[in-house]
CSV table of C-alpha atoms in Angstrom, one decimal:
chain,number,residue,atom,x,y,z
Q,1,MET,CA,108.2,67.8,116.8
Q,2,ARG,CA,106.8,71.0,118.4
Q,3,SER,CA,109.1,73.8,119.3
Q,4,ALA,CA,107.4,74.0,122.6
Q,5,ASP,CA,108.9,70.6,123.4
Q,6,LEU,CA,112.4,71.8,122.8
Q,7,PRO,CA,114.8,72.1,125.8
Q,8,ALA,CA,114.7,75.5,127.4
Q,9,PRO,CA,117.6,77.8,126.8
Q,10,THR,CA,120.3,77.6,129.5
Q,11,GLN,CA,120.8,81.4,129.6
Q,12,THR,CA,118.3,84.2,130.0
Q,13,PRO,CA,119.2,87.4,128.2
Q,14,ASP,CA,119.8,90.4,130.5
Q,15,ARG,CA,117.7,93.4,130.5
Q,16,THR,CA,120.0,95.4,128.1
Q,17,GLY,CA,119.0,92.9,125.4
Q,18,ARG,CA,122.3,91.1,125.1
Q,19,ASP,CA,122.3,87.4,124.3
Q,20,ARG,CA,125.9,86.8,125.1
Q,21,ARG,CA,126.0,83.4,123.6
Q,22,ALA,CA,124.9,84.9,120.2
Q,23,GLY,CA,128.1,86.9,120.2
Q,24,SER,CA,130.4,84.1,121.3
Q,25,ARG,CA,130.0,82.1,118.1
Q,26,ASP,CA,128.2,82.1,114.8
Q,27,LEU,CA,124.9,80.3,114.7
Q,28,ALA,CA,126.0,78.4,111.6
Q,29,ALA,CA,129.3,77.2,110.3
Q,30,GLY,CA,129.6,79.7,107.4
Q,31,ASN,CA,128.4,80.9,104.0
Q,32,GLN,CA,127.8,78.4,101.2
Q,33,PRO,CA,130.0,78.6,98.1
Q,34,GLY,CA,128.8,81.1,95.6
Q,35,ALA,CA,126.9,83.1,98.2
Q,36,TRP,CA,128.3,86.5,97.2
Q,37,ARG,CA,128.1,85.6,93.4
Q,38,ALA,CA,124.3,85.1,93.8
Q,39,LEU,CA,123.7,88.7,95.0
Q,40,PRO,CA,124.3,90.7,91.8
Q,41,ILE,CA,121.7,88.7,89.8
Q,42,LEU,CA,119.1,89.0,92.5
Q,43,VAL,CA,119.9,92.8,92.9
Q,44,VAL,CA,119.3,93.3,89.1
Q,45,LEU,CA,115.9,91.5,89.4
Q,46,TYR,CA,114.9,93.5,92.5
Q,47,ALA,CA,115.9,96.8,90.7
Q,48,LEU,CA,113.7,95.8,87.7
Q,49,SER,CA,110.8,95.0,90.0
Q,50,LEU,CA,110.9,98.4,91.6
Q,51,LEU,CA,111.3,100.1,88.2
Q,52,ASP,CA,108.1,98.5,86.9
Q,53,ARG,CA,106.3,99.1,90.2
Q,54,GLN,CA,107.2,102.8,90.8
Q,55,VAL,CA,107.5,104.3,87.3
Q,56,LEU,CA,103.8,105.0,87.5
Q,57,SER,CA,104.5,107.8,90.1
Q,58,LEU,CA,106.1,109.9,87.4
Q,59,MET,CA,103.1,109.7,85.0
Q,60,VAL,CA,100.3,110.8,87.4
Q,61,GLY,CA,99.6,113.9,85.3
Q,62,PRO,CA,99.4,112.3,81.9
Q,63,ILE,CA,97.4,109.3,83.2
Q,64,LYS,CA,94.9,111.5,85.0
Q,65,ARG,CA,94.6,113.7,81.9
Q,66,ASP,CA,94.0,110.8,79.5
Q,67,LEU,CA,91.8,108.5,81.7
Q,68,GLY,CA,90.1,111.2,83.7
Q,69,ILE,CA,90.8,109.7,87.1
Q,70,SER,CA,91.4,111.1,90.6
Q,71,ASP,CA,94.2,111.1,93.1
Q,72,PHE,CA,92.4,108.4,95.1
Q,73,GLN,CA,92.3,106.2,92.0
Q,74,ILE,CA,96.0,106.8,91.3
Q,75,GLY,CA,96.6,105.8,95.0
Q,76,LEU,CA,94.7,102.5,94.3
Q,77,LEU,CA,96.9,101.8,91.2
Q,78,GLN,CA,100.1,102.5,93.1
Q,79,GLY,CA,99.1,101.0,96.4
Q,80,LEU,CA,96.0,99.0,97.4
Q,81,VAL,CA,95.3,97.2,94.2
Q,82,PHE,CA,98.9,96.3,93.5
Q,83,ALA,CA,99.5,95.3,97.1
Q,84,LEU,CA,96.4,93.2,97.3
Q,85,PHE,CA,97.5,90.8,94.6
Q,86,TYR,CA,101.2,91.0,95.6
Q,87,SER,CA,100.4,90.2,99.2
Q,88,VAL,CA,97.8,87.5,98.6
Q,89,ALA,CA,99.8,85.8,95.9
Q,90,SER,CA,102.9,85.7,98.1
Q,91,VAL,CA,101.3,83.2,100.5
Q,92,PRO,CA,100.8,80.2,98.1
Q,93,ILE,CA,104.1,81.1,96.5
Q,94,GLY,CA,105.8,80.9,99.9
Q,95,TRP,CA,104.4,77.4,100.3
Q,96,LEU,CA,105.9,76.5,96.9
Q,97,VAL,CA,109.2,78.1,97.9
Q,98,ASP,CA,109.5,75.8,100.9
Q,99,ARG,CA,108.9,72.6,98.8
Q,100,PHE,CA,110.2,73.1,95.3
Q,101,PRO,CA,113.3,74.5,93.5
Q,102,ARG,CA,113.3,78.3,93.8
Q,103,ARG,CA,114.9,79.3,90.5
Q,104,PRO,CA,111.9,78.3,88.3
Q,105,ILE,CA,109.6,80.1,90.7
Q,106,VAL,CA,111.6,83.3,90.3
Q,107,TRP,CA,111.7,83.0,86.5
Q,108,CYS,CA,108.0,82.5,86.3
Q,109,GLY,CA,107.4,85.6,88.5
Q,110,VAL,CA,109.7,87.9,86.5
Q,111,THR,CA,108.2,86.8,83.2
Q,112,ILE,CA,104.6,87.3,84.4
Q,113,TRP,CA,105.3,90.8,85.8
Q,114,GLY,CA,107.2,91.8,82.7
Q,115,ILE,CA,104.2,90.9,80.4
Q,116,CYS,CA,101.7,92.6,82.7
Q,117,ALA,CA,103.9,95.7,83.1
Q,118,ALA,CA,104.1,96.1,79.4
Q,119,SER,CA,100.4,95.4,79.2
Q,120,CYS,CA,99.8,98.5,81.3
Q,121,GLY,CA,100.8,100.4,78.2
Q,122,LEU,CA,97.9,98.9,76.3
Q,123,ALA,CA,95.2,100.1,78.7
Q,124,GLN,CA,92.5,102.4,77.4
Q,125,THR,CA,90.5,102.7,80.6
Q,126,PHE,CA,91.0,102.8,84.3
Q,127,GLY,CA,89.6,99.2,84.6
Q,128,GLN,CA,92.1,97.8,82.1
Q,129,LEU,CA,95.0,99.6,83.8
Q,130,LEU,CA,93.8,98.2,87.1
Q,131,VAL,CA,93.8,94.6,85.8
Q,132,ALA,CA,97.3,94.9,84.4
Q,133,ARG,CA,98.6,96.3,87.7
Q,134,LEU,CA,97.0,93.2,89.4
Q,135,GLY,CA,99.2,91.0,87.2
Q,136,VAL,CA,102.3,93.0,88.0
Q,137,GLY,CA,101.7,92.5,91.7
Q,138,ALA,CA,101.0,88.8,91.3
Q,139,GLY,CA,104.2,88.3,89.3
Q,140,GLU,CA,106.5,90.3,91.7
Q,141,ALA,CA,105.2,88.3,94.6
Q,142,ALA,CA,107.4,85.4,93.6
Q,143,LEU,CA,110.7,87.3,94.0
Q,144,ALA,CA,110.9,88.2,97.7
Q,145,PRO,CA,110.0,84.9,99.4
Q,146,ALA,CA,112.3,82.9,97.0
Q,147,ALA,CA,115.2,85.4,97.3
Q,148,TYR,CA,114.9,85.6,101.1
Q,149,SER,CA,114.9,81.8,101.4
Q,150,MET,CA,117.8,81.3,99.0
Q,151,LEU,CA,120.0,83.9,100.9
Q,152,ALA,CA,119.1,82.5,104.3
Q,153,ASP,CA,120.6,79.2,103.0
Q,154,LEU,CA,123.6,80.8,101.4
Q,155,PHE,CA,124.6,83.1,104.3
Q,156,GLN,CA,125.3,82.5,108.0
Q,157,PRO,CA,123.0,84.4,110.4
Q,158,SER,CA,125.6,86.9,111.5
Q,159,ARG,CA,126.0,88.0,107.9
Q,160,LEU,CA,122.4,87.7,106.7
Q,161,ALA,CA,121.2,91.3,107.4
Q,162,PHE,CA,124.0,92.8,105.4
Q,163,ALA,CA,123.5,90.2,102.5
Q,164,LEU,CA,119.8,91.1,102.5
Q,165,SER,CA,120.7,94.7,102.6
Q,166,VAL,CA,122.8,94.3,99.4
Q,167,LEU,CA,119.8,92.6,97.9
Q,168,LEU,CA,117.5,95.5,98.9
Q,169,VAL,CA,120.0,97.8,97.2
Q,170,GLY,CA,118.1,96.6,94.2
Q,171,SER,CA,114.9,98.1,95.5
Q,172,THR,CA,116.5,101.4,96.2
Q,173,LEU,CA,118.3,101.4,92.8
Q,174,GLY,CA,114.9,100.5,91.3
Q,175,ASN,CA,113.4,103.5,93.0
Q,176,GLY,CA,116.2,105.6,91.6
Q,177,LEU,CA,115.8,104.1,88.1
Q,178,ALA,CA,112.1,104.7,88.3
Q,179,VAL,CA,112.8,108.4,88.8
Q,180,GLY,CA,116.0,108.7,86.8
Q,181,LEU,CA,115.7,106.4,83.8
Q,182,GLY,CA,111.9,106.5,84.0
Q,183,GLY,CA,111.9,110.3,84.2
Q,184,ALA,CA,114.2,110.5,81.1
Q,185,ILE,CA,111.8,108.2,79.2
Q,186,VAL,CA,108.8,110.2,80.4
Q,187,SER,CA,110.4,113.5,79.3
Q,188,PHE,CA,111.3,112.0,75.9
Q,189,ALA,CA,107.8,110.5,75.5
Q,190,GLU,CA,106.0,113.7,76.6
Q,191,ALA,CA,108.0,115.7,74.0
Q,192,GLY,CA,106.2,113.7,71.3
Q,193,HIS,CA,103.0,113.1,73.2
Q,194,VAL,CA,102.0,110.3,70.8
Q,195,HIS,CA,104.3,107.5,69.5
Q,196,SER,CA,104.1,104.8,67.0
Q,197,LEU,CA,105.2,101.3,67.9
Q,198,PRO,CA,105.4,98.1,65.7
Q,199,PHE,CA,102.2,96.1,65.7
Q,200,LEU,CA,100.6,98.6,68.1
Q,201,GLY,CA,100.4,101.8,66.1
Q,202,GLU,CA,100.1,105.1,68.0
Q,203,VAL,CA,100.3,105.1,71.8
Q,204,ALA,CA,100.3,107.9,74.3
Q,205,SER,CA,103.4,109.0,76.1
Q,206,TRP,CA,102.6,107.1,79.4
Q,207,GLN,CA,101.7,104.0,77.5
Q,208,TYR,CA,105.0,104.1,75.7
Q,209,VAL,CA,106.8,104.3,79.0
Q,210,PHE,CA,105.0,101.2,80.4
Q,211,ILE,CA,105.9,99.2,77.3
Q,212,VAL,CA,109.5,100.2,77.2
Q,213,THR,CA,110.2,99.5,80.9
Q,214,GLY,CA,108.1,96.3,81.1
Q,215,LEU,CA,109.5,94.3,78.2
Q,216,PRO,CA,113.1,93.8,79.5
Q,217,GLY,CA,111.8,91.5,82.2
Q,218,LEU,CA,111.1,88.8,79.5
Q,219,VAL,CA,114.9,88.6,79.0
Q,220,LEU,CA,116.4,89.4,82.4
Q,221,GLY,CA,114.3,86.8,84.1
Q,222,LEU,CA,116.6,84.1,82.5
Q,223,LEU,CA,119.5,85.4,84.6
Q,224,ILE,CA,118.2,83.4,87.6
Q,225,PHE,CA,119.4,80.2,85.9
Q,226,LEU,CA,123.0,81.3,86.1
Q,227,LEU,CA,122.7,80.5,89.9
Q,228,ARG,CA,122.9,77.1,91.5
Q,229,GLU,CA,120.0,76.0,93.6
Q,230,PRO,CA,121.3,76.5,97.2
Q,231,LYS,CA,121.4,73.5,99.5
Q,232,ARG,CA,118.7,73.8,102.2
Q,233,ARG,CA,119.8,73.9,105.8
Q,234,ASP,CA,118.7,74.7,109.3
Q,235,ARG,CA,115.7,72.4,109.4
Q,236,LEU,CA,113.5,71.8,112.5
Q,237,HIS,CA,111.4,68.9,110.9
Q,238,ALA,CA,112.8,66.0,108.8
Q,239,THR,CA,109.8,66.3,106.5
Q,240,HIS,CA,107.6,69.2,105.3
Q,241,PRO,CA,105.2,70.0,108.1
Q,242,PRO,CA,101.6,70.9,107.5
Q,243,LEU,CA,100.5,74.5,107.5
Q,244,SER,CA,99.1,74.1,111.0
Q,245,ALA,CA,102.7,73.5,112.3
Q,246,THR,CA,103.7,76.9,110.8
Q,247,PHE,CA,100.8,78.6,112.6
Q,248,ARG,CA,101.7,76.8,115.8
Q,249,PHE,CA,105.3,78.0,115.5
Q,250,ILE,CA,104.1,81.6,115.1
Q,251,ALA,CA,101.6,81.3,118.0
Q,252,GLU,CA,104.4,80.1,120.3
Q,253,ARG,CA,106.3,83.3,119.5
Q,254,ARG,CA,103.3,85.5,119.0
Q,255,GLY,CA,104.9,88.4,121.0
Q,256,PHE,CA,107.8,88.7,118.5
Q,257,PHE,CA,105.8,88.1,115.4
Q,258,ALA,CA,103.0,90.6,116.3
Q,259,CYS,CA,105.4,93.4,117.2
Q,260,HIS,CA,107.6,92.6,114.1
Q,261,PHE,CA,104.8,92.3,111.6
Q,262,ILE,CA,102.8,95.3,112.7
Q,263,GLY,CA,105.7,97.6,113.7
Q,264,PHE,CA,107.5,97.1,110.4
Q,265,GLY,CA,104.1,97.3,108.6
Q,266,LEU,CA,103.3,100.7,110.0
Q,267,LEU,CA,106.8,102.0,109.0
Q,268,ALA,CA,106.2,100.6,105.5
Q,269,ILE,CA,103.1,102.7,105.2
Q,270,VAL,CA,105.2,105.8,105.8
Q,271,GLY,CA,107.9,104.6,103.4
Q,272,TRP,CA,105.6,103.8,100.5
Q,273,GLY,CA,103.4,106.8,101.1
Q,274,PHE,CA,106.5,109.0,101.0
Q,275,THR,CA,108.2,107.5,97.9
Q,276,SER,CA,105.0,107.1,95.9
Q,277,TRP,CA,103.9,110.8,96.2
Q,278,LEU,CA,107.3,112.5,96.4
Q,279,PRO,CA,107.6,113.4,92.7
Q,280,VAL,CA,104.0,114.7,92.7
Q,281,TYR,CA,104.7,116.7,95.9
Q,282,MET,CA,107.7,118.4,94.3
Q,283,ILE,CA,105.7,119.2,91.1
Q,284,ARG,CA,102.7,120.6,93.0
Q,285,SER,CA,104.4,122.4,95.8
Q,286,PHE,CA,107.5,123.9,94.1
Q,287,GLY,CA,106.3,124.1,90.5
Q,288,TRP,CA,109.1,121.8,89.2
Q,289,THR,CA,108.7,119.8,86.0
Q,290,ILE,CA,109.3,116.1,85.6
Q,291,GLY,CA,112.6,116.9,84.0
Q,292,GLN,CA,113.7,119.0,87.0
Q,293,VAL,CA,112.8,116.4,89.7
Q,294,THR,CA,114.4,113.5,87.9
Q,295,LEU,CA,118.1,113.9,88.9
Q,296,PRO,CA,117.7,115.0,92.5
Q,297,LEU,CA,115.1,112.4,93.4
Q,298,ALA,CA,117.0,109.7,91.6
Q,299,LEU,CA,120.1,110.5,93.7
Q,300,ILE,CA,118.1,110.7,96.9
Q,301,LEU,CA,116.0,107.5,96.4
Q,302,GLY,CA,118.7,105.5,94.6
Q,303,LEU,CA,122.0,106.6,96.1
Q,304,GLY,CA,120.7,107.7,99.5
Q,305,GLY,CA,118.5,104.6,99.9
Q,306,SER,CA,121.4,102.3,98.9
Q,307,VAL,CA,123.8,103.8,101.4
Q,308,GLY,CA,121.1,103.7,104.1
Q,309,VAL,CA,120.1,100.1,103.5
Q,310,LEU,CA,123.8,98.9,103.5
Q,311,ALA,CA,124.6,100.9,106.6
Q,312,SER,CA,121.6,99.6,108.5
Q,313,GLY,CA,122.4,96.0,107.5
Q,314,TRP,CA,126.1,96.4,108.5
Q,315,LEU,CA,125.0,98.0,111.9
Q,316,VAL,CA,122.5,95.3,112.6
Q,317,ASP,CA,125.0,92.5,111.9
Q,318,ARG,CA,127.6,94.2,114.0
Q,319,LEU,CA,125.3,94.5,117.0
Q,320,PHE,CA,123.9,91.0,116.5
Q,321,GLY,CA,127.3,89.5,116.3
Q,322,ALA,CA,128.4,91.4,119.4
Q,323,GLY,CA,125.6,89.7,121.3
Q,324,ARG,CA,122.6,92.1,121.0
Q,325,ALA,CA,120.0,89.6,119.9
Q,326,ASP,CA,117.3,92.2,119.5
Q,327,ALA,CA,119.4,94.4,117.2
Q,328,HIS,CA,117.0,94.1,114.2
Q,329,LEU,CA,114.1,95.6,116.1
Q,330,ARG,CA,116.2,98.0,118.2
Q,331,VAL,CA,117.8,99.7,115.2
Q,332,TYR,CA,114.5,100.3,113.4
Q,333,ALA,CA,112.7,101.6,116.5
Q,334,ALA,CA,115.4,104.3,116.4
Q,335,VAL,CA,114.9,104.7,112.7
Q,336,ALA,CA,111.1,105.2,113.2
Q,337,VAL,CA,111.8,108.1,115.6
Q,338,LEU,CA,114.3,109.6,113.2
Q,339,ILE,CA,112.0,109.7,110.1
Q,340,THR,CA,109.1,111.0,112.2
Q,341,VAL,CA,111.1,114.1,113.3
Q,342,THR,CA,112.6,114.6,109.9
Q,343,GLY,CA,109.4,114.1,108.0
Q,344,LEU,CA,107.4,116.5,110.2
Q,345,ALA,CA,110.1,119.2,109.5
Q,346,ALA,CA,110.4,118.5,105.7
Q,347,PHE,CA,106.8,119.2,104.8
Q,348,GLN,CA,106.8,122.5,106.7
Q,349,VAL,CA,109.6,124.1,104.6
Q,350,ARG,CA,108.9,126.2,101.5
Q,351,ASP,CA,112.4,126.0,100.0
Q,352,PRO,CA,112.9,123.1,97.6
Q,353,VAL,CA,116.6,122.8,98.3
Q,354,ILE,CA,116.1,122.5,102.1
Q,355,PHE,CA,113.2,120.1,101.5
Q,356,LEU,CA,115.5,117.8,99.4
Q,357,TRP,CA,118.2,117.8,102.1
Q,358,LEU,CA,115.6,116.8,104.7
Q,359,ALA,CA,114.4,114.1,102.3
Q,360,VAL,CA,117.8,112.5,102.2
Q,361,PRO,CA,117.8,110.9,105.7
Q,362,ILE,CA,114.2,109.7,105.2
Q,363,ALA,CA,115.1,108.0,101.9
Q,364,ALA,CA,118.1,106.5,103.6
Q,365,ALA,CA,116.2,105.2,106.6
Q,366,ILE,CA,113.0,103.7,105.1
Q,367,PRO,CA,114.4,100.7,103.1
Q,368,LEU,CA,113.4,98.3,106.0
Q,369,GLY,CA,112.9,95.0,104.1
Q,370,ALA,CA,116.4,93.6,104.6
Q,371,THR,CA,116.5,94.0,108.3
Q,372,ALA,CA,112.9,92.8,108.8
Q,373,ALA,CA,113.5,89.8,106.6
Q,374,ALA,CA,116.8,88.9,108.3
Q,375,ALA,CA,115.1,88.8,111.7
Q,376,LEU,CA,112.5,86.4,110.4
Q,377,GLN,CA,115.0,84.1,108.7
Q,378,ILE,CA,117.2,83.9,111.8
Q,379,VAL,CA,114.4,82.7,114.1
Q,380,THR,CA,112.6,80.5,111.5
Q,381,PRO,CA,113.5,76.9,110.4
Q,382,ASN,CA,114.2,76.3,106.7
Q,383,GLU,CA,111.0,74.5,106.0
Q,384,MET,CA,108.9,77.4,107.1
Q,385,ARG,CA,110.9,80.4,105.8
Q,386,GLY,CA,109.0,80.8,102.6
Q,387,GLN,CA,105.6,80.7,104.3
Q,388,ILE,CA,106.5,83.0,107.1
Q,389,GLY,CA,108.3,85.4,104.8
Q,390,ALA,CA,105.2,85.4,102.6
Q,391,MET,CA,103.0,86.1,105.7
Q,392,PHE,CA,105.2,89.1,106.5
Q,393,LEU,CA,104.8,90.3,103.0
Q,394,LEU,CA,101.1,89.9,103.2
Q,395,VAL,CA,101.0,92.1,106.4
Q,396,SER,CA,103.7,94.6,105.5
Q,397,ASN,CA,102.6,95.1,102.0
Q,398,GLY,CA,99.0,95.0,102.8
Q,399,LEU,CA,99.7,97.8,105.3
Q,400,GLY,CA,102.6,99.5,103.6
Q,401,LEU,CA,102.3,99.2,99.9
Q,402,GLY,CA,98.5,98.8,100.1
Q,403,LEU,CA,97.6,101.7,102.4
Q,404,GLY,CA,100.6,104.1,102.1
Q,405,PRO,CA,99.9,105.5,98.6
Q,406,THR,CA,96.1,105.0,98.9
Q,407,LEU,CA,96.0,106.7,102.4
Q,408,VAL,CA,97.8,109.8,101.2
Q,409,GLY,CA,95.6,110.1,98.1
Q,410,GLY,CA,92.5,109.5,100.2
Q,411,LEU,CA,93.4,112.1,102.8
Q,412,THR,CA,94.1,114.6,100.0
Q,413,ASP,CA,90.8,113.9,98.2
Q,414,PHE,CA,88.4,113.3,101.1
Q,415,VAL,CA,89.8,115.0,104.2
Q,416,PHE,CA,91.6,118.1,102.9
Q,417,ARG,CA,89.7,118.2,99.6
Q,418,ASP,CA,92.4,120.0,97.8
Q,419,GLU,CA,95.3,118.5,95.8
Q,420,ALA,CA,97.4,121.4,96.9
Q,421,LYS,CA,97.2,120.0,100.5
Q,422,LEU,CA,99.2,116.9,99.6
Q,423,GLY,CA,101.9,118.1,102.0
Q,424,SER,CA,99.3,118.1,104.9
Q,425,SER,CA,98.3,114.5,104.1
Q,426,LEU,CA,102.0,113.4,104.2
Q,427,THR,CA,102.6,115.3,107.4
Q,428,LEU,CA,99.6,113.6,109.1
Q,429,MET,CA,100.9,110.2,108.0
Q,430,PHE,CA,104.3,110.8,109.5
Q,431,ALA,CA,103.0,112.3,112.8
Q,432,VAL,CA,100.7,109.4,113.6
Q,433,LEU,CA,102.3,106.2,112.2
Q,434,GLY,CA,106.0,106.9,112.9
Q,435,PRO,CA,105.7,107.0,116.7
Q,436,ALA,CA,103.3,104.0,116.6
Q,437,SER,CA,105.8,102.0,114.8
Q,438,ALA,CA,108.6,102.9,117.2
Q,439,ILE,CA,106.5,101.9,120.2
Q,440,LEU,CA,105.5,98.5,118.7
Q,441,LEU,CA,109.1,97.6,117.7
Q,442,ALA,CA,110.4,98.5,121.2
Q,443,LEU,CA,107.7,96.3,122.7
Q,444,GLY,CA,109.2,93.4,120.7
Q,445,PHE,CA,112.8,93.6,122.1
Q,446,ARG,CA,112.4,90.9,124.8
Q,447,SER,CA,110.4,88.5,122.6
Q,448,MET,CA,113.0,88.6,119.9
Q,449,ARG,CA,115.8,87.8,122.3
Q,450,GLN,CA,113.7,84.8,123.4
Q,451,ALA,CA,113.0,83.7,119.8
Q,452,VAL,CA,116.7,83.8,118.9
Q,453,GLN,CA,117.5,81.6,121.9
Q,454,LEU,CA,114.9,79.1,120.9
Q,455,ALA,CA,116.5,79.0,117.4
Q,456,GLU,CA,119.8,78.0,118.9
Q,457,ALA,CA,118.2,74.9,120.3
Q,458,TRP,CA,117.4,73.5,116.8
Q,459,ARG,CA,120.1,75.1,114.6
Q,460,SER,CA,122.9,72.7,113.7
Q,461,PRO,CA,126.4,74.0,114.4
Q,462,THR,CA,127.2,73.0,110.8
Q,463,GLY,CA,124.1,74.6,109.3
């Protein structure tokens, strides 16, 4: 059954973006039992994934010193190389998520990334570290499609953005852990420079950090089996449709998906570029040590990001429940404007305290994954959610995580040709990509309202 053959909606949204039927009733009967109990476990796994992903940003100096690599190569390790395997692997994993139990998929992913994260600590060359980072990306690709699909089954649509925001608190906490806990481990490791580990012998400080932060995944991955496999609901097809049906579904809503994927993707470039190079910027521009940047950046990225992601999820659900069916895009179009203005101001100041205060609203605004994922889950039937969620990760991480850190490192090395000009690279990124994201998201308002109305035609009142 093609969605184009579905009956047309009986009500056209007005030009203010209000779909009044969306506010008059929930699109589904309610949350499944155990919905809120599932979140803490998924939050822990998300925090672990960000810790293993981002702790590299604190070890740029030692890694460059020992391996003799450039800022551009560091950008590849943090961004393009990691994102390449993360994004590409998410597509077949999304196909599996739509067809098979999701808990074993998550466990396999956590175990793989834990082994590969620890293996980064065994690297002796840039090439070996590169291969290990590929494995981390491939393993982490399992978590997001499976978690988004599970929560979309567990929560009703008018609560989904906040539920996914709680999940994404794991990412902001992971960023904070990468700076806070990771910074403490780095400082401890750097004090000794070389450490001896059982079976491995002597390792450098940065290798020690990778091993210590990577191994817990082998145990924590088992937490997923404390959850029940959620009952699948909100199906459009009685059987699993071919991949061509998913592409046809996207094509019929191409205005929404194009503005959503690219708009959020550009904003992700800004977010990942900012967070990946923030500790290095503080060290180079203000002369701070790793020990000095640890606490303030942990608070900004961890606490500030957590407050921001929860507030945005609450606001989006409030607006969506009140009848504004384009709330997800509308809120983040405003966020794109906010972080552009704040970012341009931040990298012009020379006082580290003022800079940190300006970094707070940026860190609070950039965790976009929850709102972006909620919009996709609401307009997509169950049997396509894993695939479409994975396609979004392919685009957003290919752009954001892939280009963000790499773009900043490339601008510094090849355009400004001076590592002291890191702030100029970050300023240029904010100035160009922030407004472009706001424009694209705004262009998607109308098409999202239409996609939400089409979803009402096939969504069962009982879920």
